[in-house]
Amino acid sequence: MAQRFDPFAEMDRLFGQAARAVTGGPMPMDLYRRGDVFTAELDLPGVDPASIDIDVDDRTLTIRAERRAVSDPEIQWLSRERGSGTFARQLTLGRGLATDKITADYRDGVLVLTIPVAEEAKPRKIAVGGDVVSGSVSAPAGETPAGS
């Protein structure tokens, strides 16, 4: 049985470590695969799209975003549960992904990253060559086929 290609095998463990290591709190994320494309959806409500910074260095994808705190001396806070400041998350990408073709879209407070599988990592068929004569493989000139 062929083993399924999964470049995100340890993703849950790595996400947990990254979320605990950053200041400001985690970015909730959904990650799924559809065909030859991985999609990561990160919740970033209230973030200015201009503050979102996404970098890929080798196999590490880093996402940074900033939510500015409301500051007004006339405000008397009754509850302040929404985090502010810089949020960051790092993902270690597996081999076989087309990191040069990652796209990002930010809409309605959700950052959507599309990460395609590289062409060389996709399964493919290998054609078998040779001369086939009436259902049997013919031997090169001067040789007799095995079993004759």
PDB file of C-alpha atoms in Angstrom:
ATOM      1  CA  MET A   1       0.000   0.000   0.000  1.00  0.00           C
ATOM      2  CA  ALA A   2       1.402   3.409  -0.957  1.00  0.00           C
ATOM      3  CA  GLN A   3       1.991   5.865   1.863  1.00  0.00           C
ATOM      4  CA  ARG A   4       0.089   9.132   1.510  1.00  0.00           C
ATOM      5  CA  PHE A   5       2.250  12.257   1.186  1.00  0.00           C
ATOM      6  CA  ASP A   6       1.731  14.459   4.269  1.00  0.00           C
ATOM      7  CA  PRO A   7       4.190  17.355   4.633  1.00  0.00           C
ATOM      8  CA  PHE A   8       2.354  18.522   7.760  1.00  0.00           C
ATOM      9  CA  ALA A   9       2.808  15.330   9.789  1.00  0.00           C
ATOM     10  CA  GLU A  10       3.945  17.093  12.955  1.00  0.00           C
ATOM     11  CA  MET A  11       1.981  20.287  12.361  1.00  0.00           C
ATOM     12  CA  ASP A  12      -0.236  20.091  15.463  1.00  0.00           C
ATOM     13  CA  ARG A  13       2.766  19.717  17.779  1.00  0.00           C
ATOM     14  CA  LEU A  14       4.652  22.537  16.073  1.00  0.00           C
ATOM     15  CA  PHE A  15       1.632  24.851  16.077  1.00  0.00           C
ATOM     16  CA  GLY A  16       1.172  24.339  19.796  1.00  0.00           C
ATOM     17  CA  GLN A  17       4.798  25.220  20.493  1.00  0.00           C
ATOM     18  CA  ALA A  18       4.686  28.283  18.259  1.00  0.00           C
ATOM     19  CA  ALA A  19       1.446  29.566  19.768  1.00  0.00           C
ATOM     20  CA  ARG A  20       2.856  29.320  23.302  1.00  0.00           C
ATOM     21  CA  ALA A  21       6.134  30.973  22.325  1.00  0.00           C
ATOM     22  CA  VAL A  22       4.762  34.215  20.882  1.00  0.00           C
ATOM     23  CA  THR A  23       3.558  37.276  22.696  1.00  0.00           C
ATOM     24  CA  GLY A  24       0.064  38.615  22.252  1.00  0.00           C
ATOM     25  CA  GLY A  25      -1.621  35.224  21.917  1.00  0.00           C
ATOM     26  CA  PRO A  26      -2.210  32.603  19.267  1.00  0.00           C
ATOM     27  CA  MET A  27      -3.840  32.922  15.866  1.00  0.00           C
ATOM     28  CA  PRO A  28      -6.595  30.299  15.718  1.00  0.00           C
ATOM     29  CA  MET A  29      -6.116  28.294  12.538  1.00  0.00           C
ATOM     30  CA  ASP A  30      -7.807  25.640  10.441  1.00  0.00           C
ATOM     31  CA  LEU A  31      -5.631  23.600   8.090  1.00  0.00           C
ATOM     32  CA  TYR A  32      -6.910  21.255   5.412  1.00  0.00           C
ATOM     33  CA  ARG A  33      -5.961  19.657   2.120  1.00  0.00           C
ATOM     34  CA  ARG A  34      -8.071  19.591  -1.008  1.00  0.00           C
ATOM     35  CA  GLY A  35      -6.414  17.690  -3.839  1.00  0.00           C
ATOM     36  CA  ASP A  36      -2.903  19.039  -4.365  1.00  0.00           C
ATOM     37  CA  VAL A  37      -3.389  22.209  -2.316  1.00  0.00           C
ATOM     38  CA  PHE A  38      -3.108  22.827   1.423  1.00  0.00           C
ATOM     39  CA  THR A  39      -5.139  25.692   2.848  1.00  0.00           C
ATOM     40  CA  ALA A  40      -4.538  27.435   6.169  1.00  0.00           C
ATOM     41  CA  GLU A  41      -7.221  29.808   7.468  1.00  0.00           C
ATOM     42  CA  LEU A  42      -6.144  32.046  10.355  1.00  0.00           C
ATOM     43  CA  ASP A  43      -8.511  34.243  12.338  1.00  0.00           C
ATOM     44  CA  LEU A  44      -7.192  37.802  12.555  1.00  0.00           C
ATOM     45  CA  PRO A  45     -10.238  39.972  13.334  1.00  0.00           C
ATOM     46  CA  GLY A  46      -9.580  43.664  13.709  1.00  0.00           C
ATOM     47  CA  VAL A  47      -6.148  43.467  12.085  1.00  0.00           C
ATOM     48  CA  ASP A  48      -5.183  46.077   9.508  1.00  0.00           C
ATOM     49  CA  PRO A  49      -4.250  44.138   6.328  1.00  0.00           C
ATOM     50  CA  ALA A  50      -1.245  46.452   5.870  1.00  0.00           C
ATOM     51  CA  SER A  51       0.208  45.124   9.153  1.00  0.00           C
ATOM     52  CA  ILE A  52       0.213  41.488   7.967  1.00  0.00           C
ATOM     53  CA  ASP A  53       3.701  40.226   7.101  1.00  0.00           C
ATOM     54  CA  ILE A  54       4.307  36.732   5.688  1.00  0.00           C
ATOM     55  CA  ASP A  55       7.819  35.347   5.103  1.00  0.00           C
ATOM     56  CA  VAL A  56       9.175  32.005   3.943  1.00  0.00           C
ATOM     57  CA  ASP A  57      12.741  31.127   4.875  1.00  0.00           C
ATOM     58  CA  ASP A  58      13.788  27.636   3.800  1.00  0.00           C
ATOM     59  CA  ARG A  59      10.908  25.541   5.203  1.00  0.00           C
ATOM     60  CA  THR A  60       9.707  28.004   7.857  1.00  0.00           C
ATOM     61  CA  LEU A  61       6.628  30.117   7.137  1.00  0.00           C
ATOM     62  CA  THR A  62       6.250  33.077   9.515  1.00  0.00           C
ATOM     63  CA  ILE A  63       3.071  35.117   9.816  1.00  0.00           C
ATOM     64  CA  ARG A  64       3.016  38.396  11.777  1.00  0.00           C
ATOM     65  CA  ALA A  65       0.137  40.787  12.261  1.00  0.00           C
ATOM     66  CA  GLU A  66      -0.676  43.679  14.562  1.00  0.00           C
ATOM     67  CA  ARG A  67      -3.913  44.685  16.241  1.00  0.00           C
ATOM     68  CA  ARG A  68      -3.634  48.149  17.713  1.00  0.00           C
ATOM     69  CA  ALA A  69      -5.078  48.792  21.146  1.00  0.00           C
ATOM     70  CA  VAL A  70      -7.675  51.501  21.568  1.00  0.00           C
ATOM     71  CA  SER A  71      -6.106  54.246  23.629  1.00  0.00           C
ATOM     72  CA  ASP A  72      -8.162  57.187  24.758  1.00  0.00           C
ATOM     73  CA  PRO A  73      -7.715  58.848  28.144  1.00  0.00           C
ATOM     74  CA  GLU A  74     -11.491  59.301  28.426  1.00  0.00           C
ATOM     75  CA  ILE A  75     -12.218  55.559  28.161  1.00  0.00           C
ATOM     76  CA  GLN A  76     -13.004  53.690  31.370  1.00  0.00           C
ATOM     77  CA  TRP A  77     -12.525  49.992  30.592  1.00  0.00           C
ATOM     78  CA  LEU A  78     -15.129  47.615  32.055  1.00  0.00           C
ATOM     79  CA  SER A  79     -13.799  44.527  30.305  1.00  0.00           C
ATOM     80  CA  ARG A  80     -10.803  44.137  28.074  1.00  0.00           C
ATOM     81  CA  GLU A  81     -10.492  40.590  26.721  1.00  0.00           C
ATOM     82  CA  ARG A  82      -9.389  41.152  23.132  1.00  0.00           C
ATOM     83  CA  GLY A  83      -5.665  40.923  22.716  1.00  0.00           C
ATOM     84  CA  SER A  84      -3.687  43.686  21.097  1.00  0.00           C
ATOM     85  CA  GLY A  85      -0.128  44.026  19.943  1.00  0.00           C
ATOM     86  CA  THR A  86       1.871  41.895  17.555  1.00  0.00           C
ATOM     87  CA  PHE A  87       0.772  38.340  16.888  1.00  0.00           C
ATOM     88  CA  ALA A  88       3.089  35.816  15.263  1.00  0.00           C
ATOM     89  CA  ARG A  89       2.957  32.202  14.199  1.00  0.00           C
ATOM     90  CA  GLN A  90       5.583  29.985  12.590  1.00  0.00           C
ATOM     91  CA  LEU A  91       4.839  26.875  10.585  1.00  0.00           C
ATOM     92  CA  THR A  92       7.449  24.343   9.589  1.00  0.00           C
ATOM     93  CA  LEU A  93       6.579  23.206   6.082  1.00  0.00           C
ATOM     94  CA  GLY A  94       7.349  19.704   4.923  1.00  0.00           C
ATOM     95  CA  ARG A  95       9.371  18.953   1.829  1.00  0.00           C
ATOM     96  CA  GLY A  96       7.491  18.723  -1.425  1.00  0.00           C
ATOM     97  CA  LEU A  97       5.598  22.017  -1.213  1.00  0.00           C
ATOM     98  CA  ALA A  98       5.828  24.793  -3.794  1.00  0.00           C
ATOM     99  CA  THR A  99       6.853  27.571  -1.395  1.00  0.00           C
ATOM    100  CA  ASP A 100       7.407  29.924  -4.329  1.00  0.00           C
ATOM    101  CA  LYS A 101       3.699  29.610  -5.235  1.00  0.00           C
ATOM    102  CA  ILE A 102       2.120  30.316  -1.821  1.00  0.00           C
ATOM    103  CA  THR A 103      -0.680  32.881  -2.055  1.00  0.00           C
ATOM    104  CA  ALA A 104      -2.401  34.895   0.683  1.00  0.00           C
ATOM    105  CA  ASP A 105      -5.788  36.587   0.843  1.00  0.00           C
ATOM    106  CA  TYR A 106      -7.301  38.534   3.753  1.00  0.00           C
ATOM    107  CA  ARG A 107     -11.047  38.942   3.831  1.00  0.00           C
ATOM    108  CA  ASP A 108     -13.577  39.437   6.633  1.00  0.00           C
ATOM    109  CA  GLY A 109     -10.910  39.048   9.326  1.00  0.00           C
ATOM    110  CA  VAL A 110      -9.620  35.712   7.981  1.00  0.00           C
ATOM    111  CA  LEU A 111      -6.184  35.245   6.408  1.00  0.00           C
ATOM    112  CA  VAL A 112      -6.252  32.414   3.865  1.00  0.00           C
ATOM    113  CA  LEU A 113      -2.933  30.893   2.781  1.00  0.00           C
ATOM    114  CA  THR A 114      -2.902  28.534  -0.191  1.00  0.00           C
ATOM    115  CA  ILE A 115       0.114  26.216  -0.291  1.00  0.00           C
ATOM    116  CA  PRO A 116       0.345  23.964  -3.366  1.00  0.00           C
ATOM    117  CA  VAL A 117       2.173  20.654  -3.539  1.00  0.00           C
ATOM    118  CA  ALA A 118       5.252  20.892  -5.775  1.00  0.00           C
ATOM    119  CA  GLU A 119       5.032  19.131  -9.141  1.00  0.00           C
ATOM    120  CA  GLU A 120       7.965  16.865  -8.306  1.00  0.00           C
ATOM    121  CA  ALA A 121       6.180  15.629  -5.150  1.00  0.00           C
ATOM    122  CA  LYS A 122       2.980  14.600  -6.930  1.00  0.00           C
ATOM    123  CA  PRO A 123       2.453  10.915  -7.691  1.00  0.00           C
ATOM    124  CA  ARG A 124       2.966  10.012 -11.330  1.00  0.00           C
ATOM    125  CA  LYS A 125       2.864   6.986 -13.619  1.00  0.00           C
ATOM    126  CA  ILE A 126       6.039   5.592 -15.148  1.00  0.00           C
ATOM    127  CA  ALA A 127       5.649   4.215 -18.661  1.00  0.00           C
ATOM    128  CA  VAL A 128       7.253   0.857 -19.369  1.00  0.00           C
ATOM    129  CA  GLY A 129       9.208   0.755 -22.602  1.00  0.00           C
ATOM    130  CA  GLY A 130      10.185  -2.197 -24.763  1.00  0.00           C
ATOM    131  CA  ASP A 131       9.060  -4.078 -27.855  1.00  0.00           C
ATOM    132  CA  VAL A 132       5.903  -6.080 -27.409  1.00  0.00           C
ATOM    133  CA  VAL A 133       5.153  -8.754 -30.034  1.00  0.00           C
ATOM    134  CA  SER A 134       1.873 -10.689 -29.785  1.00  0.00           C
ATOM    135  CA  GLY A 135       1.681 -10.476 -26.026  1.00  0.00           C
ATOM    136  CA  SER A 136       5.333 -11.324 -25.306  1.00  0.00           C
ATOM    137  CA  VAL A 137       8.466  -9.256 -25.082  1.00  0.00           C
ATOM    138  CA  SER A 138      10.805  -9.909 -27.997  1.00  0.00           C
ATOM    139  CA  ALA A 139      14.497 -10.527 -27.338  1.00  0.00           C
ATOM    140  CA  PRO A 140      17.194  -8.403 -28.967  1.00  0.00           C
ATOM    141  CA  ALA A 141      18.681  -9.794 -32.186  1.00  0.00           C
ATOM    142  CA  GLY A 142      20.908 -12.802 -31.606  1.00  0.00           C
ATOM    143  CA  GLU A 143      19.363 -13.715 -28.227  1.00  0.00           C
ATOM    144  CA  THR A 144      16.570 -16.069 -27.349  1.00  0.00           C
ATOM    145  CA  PRO A 145      13.832 -15.049 -24.945  1.00  0.00           C
ATOM    146  CA  ALA A 146      14.096 -16.560 -21.449  1.00  0.00           C
ATOM    147  CA  GLY A 147      12.140 -19.765 -20.991  1.00  0.00           C
ATOM    148  CA  SER A 148      12.488 -20.842 -24.658  1.00  0.00           C
TER     149      SER A 148
END
